[in-house]
Tab-separated table of C-alpha atoms in Angstrom:
chain	number	residue	atom	x	y	z
A	123	MET	CA	15.762	-9.178	39.846
A	124	SER	CA	14.791	-12.872	39.862
A	125	THR	CA	17.307	-15.307	38.353
A	126	ARG	CA	14.607	-16.760	36.102
A	127	PRO	CA	12.313	-14.866	33.726
A	128	GLN	CA	8.869	-13.747	34.857
A	129	ARG	CA	6.271	-16.087	33.376
A	130	LEU	CA	3.452	-14.084	31.811
A	131	CYS	CA	-0.169	-14.930	31.086
A	132	ILE	CA	-1.542	-12.261	28.742
A	133	LEU	CA	-5.337	-12.256	28.669
A	134	GLY	CA	-6.515	-10.336	25.605
A	135	ALA	CA	-3.174	-10.736	23.819
A	136	THR	CA	-4.340	-9.591	20.373
A	137	GLY	CA	-5.842	-6.275	21.519
A	138	SER	CA	-3.913	-3.010	21.721
A	139	VAL	CA	-2.759	-3.519	25.335
A	140	GLY	CA	-1.826	-7.158	24.754
A	141	SER	CA	0.100	-6.338	21.578
A	142	ASN	CA	1.920	-3.479	23.297
A	143	THR	CA	2.780	-5.790	26.188
A	144	LEU	CA	4.482	-8.173	23.777
A	145	GLU	CA	6.390	-5.264	22.252
A	146	VAL	CA	7.807	-4.379	25.676
A	147	VAL	CA	8.567	-8.048	26.388
A	148	ALA	CA	10.504	-8.254	23.110
A	149	LEU	CA	12.881	-5.566	24.410
A	150	HIS	CA	13.713	-7.664	27.486
A	151	PRO	CA	13.865	-11.354	26.516
A	152	GLU	CA	16.028	-12.160	29.527
A	153	ARG	CA	13.390	-10.876	31.948
A	154	PHE	CA	10.126	-12.341	30.626
A	155	GLU	CA	8.754	-15.637	29.345
A	156	VAL	CA	5.373	-15.791	27.606
A	157	PHE	CA	3.547	-18.704	29.250
A	158	ALA	CA	-0.018	-18.201	27.943
A	159	LEU	CA	-1.884	-16.008	25.450
A	160	SER	CA	-5.615	-15.593	24.902
A	161	ALA	CA	-7.818	-14.156	22.161
A	162	HIS	CA	-11.553	-13.983	21.551
A	163	THR	CA	-12.011	-13.480	17.805
A	164	ARG	CA	-8.619	-12.536	16.285
A	165	ILE	CA	-7.438	-16.092	15.836
A	166	ASP	CA	-5.113	-15.294	12.930
A	167	SER	CA	-3.321	-12.732	15.103
A	168	LEU	CA	-3.108	-15.242	17.947
A	169	PHE	CA	-1.636	-17.809	15.541
A	170	GLN	CA	1.073	-15.326	14.550
A	171	GLN	CA	1.786	-14.559	18.213
A	172	CYS	CA	2.052	-18.255	19.032
A	173	GLN	CA	4.543	-18.710	16.227
A	174	ARG	CA	6.645	-15.835	17.552
A	175	TRP	CA	6.448	-16.584	21.283
A	176	GLN	CA	5.722	-20.317	21.449
A	177	PRO	CA	3.715	-20.111	24.690
A	178	ARG	CA	2.902	-23.188	26.735
A	179	CYS	CA	-0.835	-22.505	26.305
A	180	ALA	CA	-3.220	-20.515	24.123
A	181	ILE	CA	-6.868	-19.886	25.027
A	182	VAL	CA	-9.668	-19.211	22.538
A	183	ARG	CA	-13.443	-18.825	22.740
A	184	ASP	CA	-14.788	-22.241	21.720
A	185	ALA	CA	-13.973	-25.791	20.674
A	186	THR	CA	-14.199	-25.030	16.946
A	187	GLN	CA	-11.610	-22.260	17.215
A	188	ALA	CA	-9.433	-24.457	19.437
A	189	GLY	CA	-9.421	-27.338	16.958
A	190	ALA	CA	-8.577	-25.095	14.028
A	191	LEU	CA	-5.786	-23.241	15.843
A	192	SER	CA	-4.323	-26.457	17.244
A	193	ALA	CA	-4.147	-27.970	13.768
A	194	ARG	CA	-2.409	-24.888	12.361
A	195	LEU	CA	0.148	-24.860	15.167
A	196	LYS	CA	0.863	-28.586	14.855
A	197	ALA	CA	1.415	-28.136	11.126
A	198	LYS	CA	4.195	-25.704	12.054
A	199	GLY	CA	5.696	-28.146	14.525
A	200	LEU	CA	4.644	-26.104	17.562
A	201	ARG	CA	3.596	-27.729	20.842
A	202	THR	CA	1.403	-24.971	22.277
A	203	GLU	CA	-1.605	-26.515	24.027
A	204	VAL	CA	-4.840	-24.876	22.883
A	205	LEU	CA	-7.620	-24.531	25.467
A	206	TYR	CA	-10.995	-22.843	25.198
A	207	GLY	CA	-13.773	-21.221	27.207
A	208	ALA	CA	-14.188	-18.960	30.202
A	209	GLN	CA	-13.045	-21.598	32.688
A	210	ALA	CA	-9.742	-22.001	30.847
A	211	LEU	CA	-9.090	-18.265	31.230
A	212	SER	CA	-9.514	-18.459	35.001
A	213	ASP	CA	-7.503	-21.681	35.239
A	214	LEU	CA	-4.567	-20.128	33.393
A	215	ALA	CA	-4.803	-16.922	35.440
A	216	ARG	CA	-4.305	-18.944	38.638
A	217	HIS	CA	-1.856	-21.480	37.150
A	218	PRO	CA	0.956	-22.202	39.649
A	219	GLN	CA	3.658	-21.628	37.018
A	220	VAL	CA	2.335	-18.164	36.113
A	221	ASP	CA	3.938	-15.227	37.934
A	222	THR	CA	2.250	-12.266	36.264
A	223	VAL	CA	-1.162	-11.855	34.645
A	224	MET	CA	-1.909	-9.043	32.231
A	225	GLY	CA	-5.673	-8.548	32.461
A	226	ALA	CA	-6.418	-6.905	29.116
A	227	ILE	CA	-9.733	-8.530	28.180
A	228	VAL	CA	-12.239	-5.795	27.352
A	229	GLY	CA	-15.468	-5.596	29.337
A	230	ALA	CA	-17.125	-7.595	32.096
A	231	ALA	CA	-15.789	-10.834	30.569
A	232	GLY	CA	-12.454	-10.015	32.178
A	233	LEU	CA	-13.823	-10.033	35.734
A	234	ALA	CA	-13.679	-13.778	36.459
A	235	PRO	CA	-10.077	-14.438	35.318
A	236	CYS	CA	-8.831	-11.266	37.030
A	237	LEU	CA	-10.567	-12.380	40.229
A	238	ALA	CA	-8.910	-15.784	39.873
A	239	ALA	CA	-5.487	-14.159	39.500
A	240	ALA	CA	-6.114	-11.924	42.513
A	241	ALA	CA	-7.272	-14.807	44.699
A	242	ALA	CA	-4.177	-16.797	43.678
A	243	GLY	CA	-1.862	-13.983	44.765
A	244	LYS	CA	-0.486	-13.188	41.323
A	245	ARG	CA	1.182	-10.014	40.169
A	246	LEU	CA	-1.856	-8.616	38.372
A	247	LEU	CA	-1.446	-5.880	35.769
A	248	LEU	CA	-4.976	-4.525	35.462
A	249	ALA	CA	-5.927	-2.998	32.126
A	250	ASN	CA	-9.508	-4.251	32.447
A	251	LYS	CA	-11.153	-1.365	34.307
A	252	GLU	CA	-14.481	-3.195	34.223
A	253	ALA	CA	-13.164	-5.700	36.784
A	254	LEU	CA	-13.317	-2.905	39.364
A	255	VAL	CA	-16.337	-1.129	37.903
A	256	VAL	CA	-18.319	-4.366	38.152
A	257	GLY	CA	-16.518	-6.113	41.011
A	258	GLY	CA	-15.585	-3.175	43.254
A	259	ALA	CA	-15.400	-4.281	46.878
A	260	LEU	CA	-15.500	-7.987	45.972
A	261	PHE	CA	-12.478	-7.609	43.711
A	262	MET	CA	-10.411	-5.613	46.215
A	263	ALA	CA	-11.265	-8.127	48.942
A	264	ALA	CA	-9.884	-10.893	46.690
A	265	VAL	CA	-6.682	-8.883	46.149
A	266	ARG	CA	-6.195	-8.498	49.900
A	267	ALA	CA	-7.103	-12.091	50.760
A	268	GLY	CA	-4.865	-13.538	48.055
A	269	GLY	CA	-1.943	-11.221	48.737
A	270	ALA	CA	-1.853	-10.178	45.082
A	271	ARG	CA	0.235	-7.269	43.840
A	272	LEU	CA	-2.253	-5.093	41.912
A	273	LEU	CA	-0.677	-2.694	39.412
A	274	PRO	CA	-2.925	-0.415	37.305
A	275	ILE	CA	-2.191	-0.232	33.578
A	276	ASP	CA	-4.688	2.421	32.454
A	277	SER	CA	-2.441	5.416	31.797
A	278	GLU	CA	-4.386	7.632	34.218
A	279	HIS	CA	-4.349	5.188	37.122
A	280	SER	CA	-0.740	4.246	36.492
A	281	ALA	CA	0.068	7.967	36.644
A	282	ILE	CA	-1.653	8.314	40.033
A	283	PHE	CA	0.104	5.186	41.297
A	284	GLN	CA	3.475	6.524	40.153
A	285	CYS	CA	2.878	9.750	42.084
A	286	LEU	CA	2.224	7.903	45.356
A	287	PRO	CA	4.667	6.165	47.735
A	288	GLU	CA	4.851	2.377	47.836
A	289	ASP	CA	3.452	2.385	51.374
A	290	ARG	CA	-0.281	2.272	50.695
A	291	GLU	CA	-1.081	2.947	54.361
A	292	THR	CA	0.103	6.558	53.974
A	293	TRP	CA	-2.055	7.401	50.956
A	294	SER	CA	-5.056	8.692	52.897
A	295	GLU	CA	-2.781	11.009	54.889
A	296	ARG	CA	-1.277	12.499	51.744
A	297	ILE	CA	-4.139	12.867	49.260
A	298	ASP	CA	-6.531	15.802	49.173
A	299	HIS	CA	-7.903	14.700	45.806
A	300	ILE	CA	-6.818	13.320	42.450
A	301	VAL	CA	-7.348	14.682	38.953
A	302	LEU	CA	-7.888	12.282	36.063
A	303	THR	CA	-7.076	13.929	32.762
A	304	ALA	CA	-9.017	13.284	29.551
A	305	SER	CA	-8.243	14.217	25.966
A	306	GLY	CA	-11.872	15.060	25.252
A	307	GLY	CA	-11.901	12.640	22.306
A	308	PRO	CA	-12.469	13.491	18.665
A	309	PHE	CA	-15.598	15.633	19.215
A	310	ARG	CA	-14.349	18.066	21.852
A	311	GLN	CA	-15.063	21.050	19.601
A	312	ARG	CA	-17.671	19.621	17.259
A	313	ASP	CA	-21.066	21.296	16.982
A	314	LEU	CA	-23.368	19.511	19.448
A	315	ALA	CA	-26.199	19.513	16.941
A	316	THR	CA	-24.163	17.283	14.597
A	317	LEU	CA	-23.375	14.528	17.109
A	318	ARG	CA	-26.458	12.582	16.054
A	319	HIS	CA	-24.776	12.091	12.675
A	320	VAL	CA	-21.461	10.698	13.993
A	321	THR	CA	-20.362	7.471	12.298
A	322	PRO	CA	-18.544	4.599	14.029
A	323	ASP	CA	-15.375	5.317	12.056
A	324	GLU	CA	-15.442	8.960	13.155
A	325	ALA	CA	-15.959	7.957	16.789
A	326	CYS	CA	-13.040	5.521	16.631
A	327	ALA	CA	-10.597	8.082	15.209
A	328	HIS	CA	-8.993	9.136	18.494
A	329	PRO	CA	-6.719	12.183	18.141
A	330	ASN	CA	-3.935	10.895	20.439
A	331	TRP	CA	-4.235	7.201	21.284
A	332	VAL	CA	-4.417	4.027	19.188
A	333	MET	CA	-7.057	1.848	20.871
A	334	GLY	CA	-9.718	-0.746	20.182
A	335	ARG	CA	-13.085	0.322	18.820
A	336	LYS	CA	-15.050	-0.091	22.041
A	337	ILE	CA	-12.726	2.012	24.190
A	338	SER	CA	-12.385	4.554	21.354
A	339	VAL	CA	-16.159	5.097	21.380
A	340	ASP	CA	-16.037	5.344	25.188
A	341	SER	CA	-13.405	8.045	24.823
A	342	ALA	CA	-15.617	9.948	22.377
A	343	THR	CA	-18.547	9.902	24.839
A	344	MET	CA	-16.200	10.236	27.873
A	345	MET	CA	-17.802	7.113	29.328
A	346	ASN	CA	-14.264	5.773	29.600
A	347	LYS	CA	-13.570	8.569	32.071
A	348	ALA	CA	-16.742	7.784	34.011
A	349	LEU	CA	-15.553	4.179	34.312
A	350	GLU	CA	-12.092	5.388	35.319
A	351	VAL	CA	-13.585	7.512	38.101
A	352	ILE	CA	-15.268	4.378	39.462
A	353	GLU	CA	-12.049	2.384	39.045
A	354	ALA	CA	-10.038	5.047	40.894
A	355	ARG	CA	-12.485	5.025	43.802
A	356	TRP	CA	-11.592	1.365	44.455
A	357	LEU	CA	-7.939	1.358	43.457
A	358	PHE	CA	-7.003	4.228	45.744
A	359	ASP	CA	-9.744	3.864	48.380
A	360	LEU	CA	-11.056	7.383	47.790
A	361	ARG	CA	-14.390	9.052	48.384
A	362	PRO	CA	-16.136	9.944	45.116
A	363	ASP	CA	-15.785	13.669	45.905
A	364	GLN	CA	-11.987	13.209	45.978
A	365	ILE	CA	-11.935	12.328	42.272
A	366	ARG	CA	-12.066	15.071	39.644
A	367	VAL	CA	-11.738	15.179	35.859
A	368	LEU	CA	-10.004	17.761	33.690
A	369	ILE	CA	-9.830	17.971	29.902
A	370	HIS	CA	-6.228	18.001	28.665
A	371	PRO	CA	-6.236	17.738	24.847
A	372	GLN	CA	-2.517	16.974	24.450
A	373	SER	CA	-2.590	13.801	26.623
A	374	ILE	CA	0.855	14.631	28.032
A	375	VAL	CA	-0.084	14.997	31.710
A	376	HIS	CA	-1.608	11.613	32.369
A	377	SER	CA	-3.089	12.469	35.781
A	378	MET	CA	-2.307	14.322	38.998
A	379	VAL	CA	-2.360	13.924	42.767
A	380	VAL	CA	-3.212	17.029	44.791
A	381	CYS	CA	-1.666	16.590	48.236
A	382	ARG	CA	-2.947	17.820	51.582
A	383	ASP	CA	-0.542	20.788	51.407
A	384	HIS	CA	-1.880	21.489	47.884
A	385	SER	CA	1.323	20.467	46.166
A	386	VAL	CA	0.424	18.890	42.816
A	387	LEU	CA	2.283	15.792	41.660
A	388	ALA	CA	1.891	14.798	38.025
A	389	GLN	CA	3.219	12.097	35.710
A	390	LEU	CA	4.009	13.218	32.164
A	391	GLY	CA	4.914	11.299	29.041
A	392	THR	CA	4.092	10.707	25.421
A	393	PRO	CA	0.673	9.083	24.859
A	394	ASP	CA	1.990	5.521	24.537
A	395	MET	CA	0.591	2.538	26.452
A	396	ARG	CA	4.017	0.889	26.523
A	397	VAL	CA	5.049	3.283	29.311
A	398	PRO	CA	2.528	2.116	31.964
A	399	ILE	CA	2.908	-1.470	30.726
A	400	ALA	CA	6.680	-1.381	31.203
A	401	TYR	CA	6.211	0.200	34.623
A	402	GLY	CA	3.825	-2.559	35.683
A	403	LEU	CA	5.977	-5.365	34.307
A	404	ALA	CA	9.148	-4.241	36.059
A	405	PHE	CA	7.799	-2.553	39.211
A	406	PRO	CA	9.491	-1.335	41.358
A	407	GLU	CA	12.274	-1.103	38.773
A	408	ARG	CA	12.187	0.946	35.568
A	409	ILE	CA	12.947	-0.584	32.181
A	410	ALA	CA	12.969	0.640	28.587
A	411	SER	CA	9.474	0.810	27.128
A	412	GLY	CA	10.231	1.649	23.522
A	413	ALA	CA	8.176	4.831	23.772
A	414	LYS	CA	9.339	8.076	22.216
A	415	LEU	CA	11.048	10.516	24.578
A	416	LEU	CA	8.815	13.442	25.563
A	417	ASP	CA	10.046	16.719	24.066
A	418	LEU	CA	8.249	19.491	25.954
A	419	ALA	CA	9.853	22.198	23.829
A	420	SER	CA	8.197	20.806	20.723
A	421	VAL	CA	4.888	20.359	22.571
A	422	GLY	CA	5.016	24.023	23.517
A	423	THR	CA	1.773	24.580	25.412
A	424	LEU	CA	-0.222	22.327	27.704
A	425	GLY	CA	-3.924	23.176	27.816
A	426	PHE	CA	-6.584	22.338	30.397
A	427	GLU	CA	-10.322	22.950	30.584
A	428	ALA	CA	-13.313	21.829	32.607
A	429	PRO	CA	-15.431	19.097	30.995
A	430	ASP	CA	-18.631	20.224	29.287
A	431	HIS	CA	-21.404	18.074	30.781
A	432	ALA	CA	-23.771	18.947	27.939
A	433	ARG	CA	-21.257	17.447	25.509
A	434	TYR	CA	-20.409	14.505	27.785
A	435	PRO	CA	-23.601	13.731	29.753
A	436	GLY	CA	-22.378	10.237	30.655
A	437	LEU	CA	-19.523	11.534	32.791
A	438	GLN	CA	-21.795	12.477	35.713
A	439	LEU	CA	-23.107	8.904	35.835
A	440	ALA	CA	-19.875	7.891	37.593
A	441	TRP	CA	-20.680	9.894	40.710
A	442	ASP	CA	-24.389	9.108	40.449
A	443	THR	CA	-23.813	5.351	40.454
A	444	LEU	CA	-21.194	5.513	43.208
A	445	ALA	CA	-23.799	7.305	45.329
A	446	GLY	CA	-26.496	4.773	44.396
A	447	PRO	CA	-27.181	1.222	45.602
A	448	HIS	CA	-24.281	-1.248	45.514
A	449	GLY	CA	-24.244	-2.788	42.057
A	450	SER	CA	-25.276	0.384	40.223
A	451	THR	CA	-21.822	0.676	38.647
A	452	ALA	CA	-22.163	-2.881	37.299
A	453	VAL	CA	-25.506	-1.929	35.731
A	454	LEU	CA	-23.914	1.115	34.110
A	455	ASN	CA	-21.073	-0.930	32.676
A	456	ALA	CA	-23.393	-3.574	31.209
A	457	ALA	CA	-25.677	-0.946	29.677
A	458	ASN	CA	-22.752	0.896	28.141
A	459	GLU	CA	-21.270	-2.259	26.613
A	460	GLU	CA	-24.602	-3.038	24.980
A	461	ALA	CA	-25.117	0.545	23.824
A	462	VAL	CA	-21.656	0.847	22.288
A	463	ALA	CA	-22.060	-2.496	20.504
A	464	ALA	CA	-25.407	-1.292	19.139
A	465	PHE	CA	-23.856	1.961	17.908
A	466	LEU	CA	-20.917	0.161	16.258
A	467	GLY	CA	-23.436	-2.198	14.656
A	468	GLY	CA	-25.461	0.677	13.222
A	469	ARG	CA	-28.536	0.013	15.371
A	470	ILE	CA	-28.574	3.281	17.332
A	471	ARG	CA	-27.132	6.754	16.886
A	472	PHE	CA	-24.070	8.027	18.726
A	473	ASP	CA	-26.173	10.462	20.767
A	474	GLN	CA	-28.445	7.610	21.910
A	475	ILE	CA	-25.692	5.792	23.824
A	476	HIS	CA	-26.262	7.947	26.889
A	477	ALA	CA	-30.024	7.452	26.677
A	478	VAL	CA	-29.597	3.665	26.798
A	479	ASN	CA	-27.333	3.985	29.841
A	480	ALA	CA	-29.687	6.336	31.686
A	481	GLN	CA	-32.790	4.268	30.895
A	482	THR	CA	-31.106	1.051	32.052
A	483	LEU	CA	-30.010	2.635	35.336
A	484	ALA	CA	-33.588	3.813	35.865
A	485	GLY	CA	-34.994	0.381	35.018
A	486	VAL	CA	-32.701	-1.939	37.000
A	487	SER	CA	-32.516	-1.710	40.793
A	488	PRO	CA	-29.748	-3.892	42.284
A	489	ASP	CA	-30.839	-6.174	45.125
A	490	SER	CA	-29.118	-6.063	48.512
A	491	GLY	CA	-27.083	-9.188	47.673
A	492	SER	CA	-26.214	-8.230	44.100
A	493	THR	CA	-22.517	-7.691	44.857
A	494	ASP	CA	-21.914	-10.487	47.377
A	495	SER	CA	-20.470	-12.982	44.887
A	496	ILE	CA	-19.309	-13.194	41.304
A	497	GLU	CA	-22.412	-15.245	40.484
A	498	ALA	CA	-24.668	-12.486	41.836
A	499	LEU	CA	-22.721	-9.843	39.937
A	500	LEU	CA	-22.960	-11.773	36.690
A	501	GLU	CA	-26.708	-12.264	37.169
A	502	LEU	CA	-27.080	-8.504	37.709
A	503	ASP	CA	-24.935	-7.917	34.619
A	504	GLN	CA	-27.262	-10.094	32.531
A	505	ARG	CA	-30.371	-8.402	33.921
A	506	ALA	CA	-28.945	-5.017	32.979
A	507	ARG	CA	-28.051	-6.235	29.491
A	508	ARG	CA	-31.605	-7.449	28.900
A	509	CYS	CA	-32.945	-4.068	29.961
A	510	ALA	CA	-30.443	-2.231	27.762
A	511	ALA	CA	-31.364	-4.458	24.820
A	512	ALA	CA	-35.017	-3.560	25.322
A	513	SER	CA	-34.139	0.151	25.317
A	514	ILE	CA	-32.164	-0.298	22.109
A	515	GLN	CA	-35.072	-2.118	20.451
A	516	ASP	CA	-37.413	0.637	21.523
A	517	MET	CA	-35.144	3.221	19.888
A	518	GLN	CA	-35.232	1.145	16.714
A	519	GLY	CA	-39.026	1.114	16.841
A	520	ILE	CA	-39.124	-2.595	17.738
A	521	ARG	CA	-41.779	-2.865	20.415
A	522	GLY	CA	-41.648	-5.664	22.928
A	523	ARG	CA	-42.272	-6.441	26.552
A	524	SER	CA	-39.618	-4.648	28.593
A	525	PRO	CA	-37.567	-6.823	30.977
A	526	CYS	CA	-36.543	-3.807	33.050
């Protein structure tokens, strides 16, 4: 272990992953130093975190937020420098005094700072699956060119990583396929005819995990698993047909690797994000996470079932977009972010989320250069969002000229 603490930049510090990261850090004050924290809207929570951790820097969305937070911190005698804007996120992610970046910003907004960390050769703990869903080959090329250490934090991808040897060059020789497990969300057994009446609060009431509202809705539709399939394709350099999904309601088996000899390696644990976070922070060592010890005797039975594609129509879009033109996965991600926001805002029904995604994929055809640079990817992202917005307006009965 290094003689000095690891300096951490936690992007998305006030979300569930960021908050859990700080809980793990609190168990090991000799190992970690909080260098920078960021938040988008939860400024009160960020203020409390700055009081507790006294980071060198804090990053917020805009100048108004920065001025207000800076004044509050100065009133407490704290010297944390408050920065703002997207550029500040990338600058902190590549800062020479930062050792480790936790990429926990939700959505495509996390792509640029995660790319900056990768290009700068940081230890990058990736909880932002959209960085790979949107960035794909571009992102992995930045990891290789920068010499970054990429460690997945999604519980499923961390499980796969933990089942594989450190020598990445041997992975293709070992893997027949992988199995990503899914809880099935809160509507696994609900009457399909009633899904049109689902409320945002019902969709966010996950049976096993405590998560933010966007990812909770994605879990209810299983779009989170579609995005994880795409993420796994890039993380582990797999063909799409080597990635499978299995419903596992207990969320105890976090994922599995099926080897060439058909041995099955699995990682088990309680459904607690502190486990993969602790693994990523300390890799290749193991440290206490604060998670409850798994008691299989009390769990009793572990159940598995094939996903019902009528219940989760968005799941198949993972393989469809991976087989489509480069950039299709970025279109899917943008459409889904817009659709989920519209559902949470009461503008469309739960069962219309998939329709927005499918219509946007049909309406936006990525150009040949759409994935060549971050600028091209972000332009494609915006084009997809405009198309998705038009689909949402159409569902609301607001007629306009479609930008698709």
